[in-house]
Short mmCIF file of C-alpha atoms in Angstrom, two decimals:
data_model
loop_
_atom_site.label_atom_id
_atom_site.label_comp_id
_atom_site.label_asym_id
_atom_site.label_seq_id
_atom_site.Cartn_x
_atom_site.Cartn_y
_atom_site.Cartn_z
CA MET A 86 -4.43 142.36 -138.44
CA THR A 87 -3.01 145.50 -139.91
CA ARG A 88 -3.45 146.48 -143.51
CA THR A 89 0.29 145.88 -144.19
CA THR A 90 0.07 142.31 -142.75
CA LYS A 91 -2.94 141.52 -144.99
CA ILE A 92 -1.09 142.81 -148.08
CA LEU A 93 2.04 140.80 -147.23
CA LEU A 94 -0.10 137.64 -146.65
CA ALA A 95 -1.85 138.16 -149.99
CA ILE A 96 1.46 138.65 -151.81
CA GLY A 97 2.84 135.53 -150.09
CA ALA A 98 -0.24 133.47 -151.12
CA VAL A 99 0.09 134.62 -154.76
CA CYS A 100 3.80 133.73 -154.74
CA ALA A 101 3.11 130.28 -153.23
CA ILE A 102 0.39 129.56 -155.82
CA GLY A 103 2.76 130.76 -158.59
CA CYS A 104 5.58 128.51 -157.30
CA CYS A 105 3.24 125.50 -157.17
CA GLY A 106 2.23 126.23 -160.78
CA VAL A 107 5.83 126.44 -161.93
CA VAL A 108 6.65 123.11 -160.18
CA ALA A 109 3.59 121.48 -161.79
CA VAL A 110 4.55 122.72 -165.28
CA VAL A 111 8.18 121.61 -164.92
CA GLY A 112 7.11 118.21 -163.55
CA TYR A 113 4.64 117.75 -166.43
CA ALA A 114 7.33 118.70 -169.02
CA GLY A 115 9.76 116.25 -167.41
CA MET A 116 7.20 113.45 -167.64
CA LYS A 117 6.51 114.25 -171.29
CA ILE A 118 10.24 114.20 -172.12
CA GLY A 119 10.76 110.98 -170.18
CA LYS A 120 7.88 109.34 -172.04
CA GLY A 121 9.38 110.54 -175.33
CA VAL A 122 12.63 108.50 -174.92
CA ASP A 123 12.57 104.79 -175.68
CA LEU A 124 15.73 102.77 -175.05
CA SER A 125 14.36 99.54 -176.51
CA PRO A 126 15.41 98.28 -179.98
CA ALA A 127 11.71 97.94 -180.93
CA GLY A 128 10.98 101.57 -179.95
CA ALA A 129 14.10 102.74 -181.81
CA HIS A 130 13.07 100.77 -184.92
CA LYS A 131 9.58 102.31 -184.80
CA THR A 132 10.95 105.84 -184.60
CA ALA A 133 13.57 105.28 -187.32
CA SER A 134 11.09 103.63 -189.71
CA GLU A 135 8.79 106.67 -189.37
CA ILE A 136 11.64 108.80 -190.71
CA ALA A 137 12.91 106.51 -193.53
CA ASP A 138 13.00 102.92 -194.70
CA TYR A 139 16.50 101.40 -194.78
CA THR A 140 18.55 98.28 -194.43
CA LEU A 141 20.91 98.14 -191.41
CA PRO A 142 24.60 97.61 -192.16
CA GLU A 143 25.92 94.27 -190.89
CA GLY A 144 26.59 94.38 -187.14
CA TYR A 145 24.42 97.47 -186.56
CA SER A 146 21.08 97.66 -184.71
CA GLU A 147 18.55 100.23 -183.64
CA GLN A 148 19.49 101.42 -180.18
CA MET A 149 17.34 104.35 -179.05
CA GLY A 150 14.30 106.32 -180.22
CA MET A 151 13.18 109.74 -179.11
CA ALA A 152 10.13 111.86 -179.92
CA ILE A 153 10.11 115.22 -178.10
CA LEU A 154 8.38 118.47 -179.05
CA GLY A 155 7.81 117.42 -182.64
CA MET A 156 11.37 116.23 -183.19
CA LYS A 157 12.16 112.52 -183.72
CA MET A 158 15.58 110.97 -183.43
CA ALA A 159 16.69 107.32 -183.71
CA LEU A 160 20.21 106.10 -182.90
CA ILE A 161 21.76 103.14 -184.70
CA GLY A 162 25.04 101.57 -183.64
CA GLN A 163 27.12 98.50 -182.92
CA GLY A 164 26.91 96.72 -179.58
CA ASP A 165 25.06 98.59 -176.85
CA ILE A 166 25.12 102.32 -177.48
CA LYS A 167 24.17 103.01 -173.84
CA THR A 168 27.43 101.54 -172.49
CA SER A 169 29.89 101.96 -175.36
CA ALA A 170 29.24 105.46 -176.67
CA GLY A 171 32.15 106.82 -178.66
CA THR A 172 33.89 103.47 -179.22
CA SER A 173 32.46 102.84 -182.71
CA MET A 174 30.52 104.70 -185.36
CA SER A 175 26.91 105.56 -184.54
CA ILE A 176 24.29 106.72 -187.01
CA ALA A 177 21.38 109.02 -186.19
CA LEU A 178 18.22 109.75 -188.16
CA ILE A 179 16.65 113.04 -187.07
CA GLU A 180 13.33 114.47 -188.20
CA LEU A 181 12.51 118.08 -187.42
CA PRO A 182 9.07 119.60 -187.13
CA GLY A 183 8.24 121.65 -190.22
CA ASP A 184 9.03 121.43 -193.91
CA ALA A 185 12.38 120.62 -195.53
CA ASN A 186 13.28 124.35 -195.72
CA GLY A 187 13.53 124.44 -191.85
CA ALA A 188 16.56 122.18 -191.71
CA ASN A 189 19.15 124.85 -192.51
CA ALA A 190 18.16 127.15 -189.64
CA ALA A 191 18.23 124.43 -187.04
CA SER A 192 21.05 122.22 -188.32
CA ASP A 193 23.79 123.44 -185.98
CA ALA A 194 21.62 123.12 -182.86
CA ILE A 195 20.44 119.65 -183.99
CA LYS A 196 24.04 118.52 -184.66
CA ASP A 197 25.05 119.58 -181.16
CA SER A 198 22.15 117.82 -179.60
CA ALA A 199 22.60 114.64 -181.56
CA SER A 200 26.37 114.70 -180.91
CA GLN A 201 25.70 114.77 -177.18
CA GLN A 202 23.40 111.72 -177.51
CA MET A 203 26.05 109.94 -179.62
CA GLY A 204 28.88 110.37 -177.12
CA GLY A 205 30.13 113.91 -177.20
CA ARG A 206 30.86 116.88 -179.40
CA VAL A 207 33.47 117.19 -182.15
CA LYS A 208 35.44 120.34 -181.32
CA ASP A 209 37.47 122.38 -183.79
CA ALA A 210 35.91 120.43 -186.67
CA HIS A 211 37.15 120.96 -190.20
CA THR A 212 35.71 119.49 -193.41
CA VAL A 213 37.72 116.63 -194.85
CA ASP A 214 35.34 115.52 -197.58
CA GLU A 215 32.10 116.44 -199.30
CA ARG A 216 30.35 114.10 -201.63
CA ASP A 217 27.10 113.99 -203.55
CA VAL A 218 24.77 111.24 -202.35
CA THR A 219 21.16 110.22 -203.01
CA ILE A 220 18.92 109.85 -199.96
CA ARG A 221 15.34 108.71 -200.46
CA GLY A 222 15.60 109.62 -204.17
CA GLU A 223 16.86 113.18 -203.52
CA SER A 224 20.27 114.62 -204.18
CA ALA A 225 22.07 115.61 -200.97
CA THR A 226 25.58 116.58 -199.87
CA LEU A 227 27.30 114.39 -197.30
CA THR A 228 29.78 116.53 -195.38
CA ILE A 229 32.44 114.70 -193.46
CA SER A 230 34.37 116.60 -190.76
CA GLU A 231 37.11 115.73 -188.28
CA GLY A 232 37.96 117.29 -184.98
CA SER A 233 38.84 116.43 -181.40
CA GLY A 234 36.47 114.61 -179.12
CA SER A 235 36.49 114.02 -175.40
CA GLY A 236 39.86 112.82 -174.19
CA GLY A 237 41.59 114.31 -177.23
CA ALA A 238 40.71 111.41 -179.62
CA THR A 239 40.28 112.37 -183.27
CA MET A 240 36.58 112.08 -184.11
CA ARG A 241 34.80 112.04 -187.46
CA GLN A 242 31.28 113.29 -188.17
CA ALA A 243 29.20 113.04 -191.31
CA THR A 244 25.95 114.93 -191.97
CA ALA A 245 23.44 115.23 -194.76
CA GLN A 246 19.96 116.75 -194.97
CA PHE A 247 17.01 115.05 -196.62
CA THR A 248 13.23 114.88 -196.54
CA ALA A 249 11.64 112.36 -194.16
CA LYS A 250 8.72 110.13 -195.12
CA SER A 251 6.41 112.68 -193.47
CA GLY A 252 7.66 115.47 -195.73
CA HIS A 253 9.40 117.16 -192.83
CA ALA A 254 13.06 118.22 -192.82
CA ALA A 255 15.40 115.45 -191.69
CA MET A 256 19.07 114.90 -191.13
CA LEU A 257 21.36 111.88 -191.29
CA MET A 258 24.30 112.09 -188.93
CA ALA A 259 27.08 109.63 -188.27
CA MET A 260 29.82 110.03 -185.62
CA GLY A 261 32.69 107.98 -184.30
CA PRO A 262 36.46 107.78 -183.79
CA SER A 263 38.40 108.32 -186.96
CA GLU A 264 40.45 105.17 -186.36
CA SER A 265 37.34 102.97 -186.40
CA TRP A 266 35.31 104.97 -188.97
CA ASP A 267 33.27 102.64 -191.17
CA GLN A 268 32.67 104.55 -194.38
CA ALA A 269 31.59 101.38 -196.24
CA ALA A 270 28.81 100.77 -193.66
CA LEU A 271 27.68 104.39 -193.89
CA ASP A 272 27.68 104.30 -197.71
CA ALA A 273 25.61 101.06 -197.67
CA PHE A 274 23.17 102.56 -195.16
CA ILE A 275 22.71 105.73 -197.25
CA ALA A 276 22.26 103.71 -200.48
CA SER A 277 19.54 101.58 -198.80
CA MET A 278 17.45 104.56 -197.61
CA LYS A 279 14.02 104.83 -199.22
#
């Protein structure tokens, strides 16, 4: 074997080992993410109750829980959120890793991610209302926006930041079609949060 052949074989072996390592890391990360998503009501309730105590509005139930990379999210909705996303209002409780000061920096990215889980993004959103609310004994601002959703339907989104039971930054987010928006249910949910 020539020296050039030996060098090429060594480079090929290093590349093959590197590729195997990348595949192993990606596979491991995929398994961790998959294990972090729980589509059962019991799992969703567990995740949500780690963020805040609350009373569900009538007709609503815990639908999905997720704990990935230090972030927790629980989705609450009517019916089965897995098959009827976007047809009624959904509520998300989201806990971020870190203290309450970290919420501002990550809020747009978290809103986008939660919106995707709740049935799509609200495009060209504009604020239609801001109101002072109390969440878990803290003053917060509930910002309600409207914009277009998938298929051109007018969607409404409400967000407020608060501190989770753990002391970490958290966000309440509700989203749904404007025509079936249930502000009374959202107000009752917020008032019940402890």
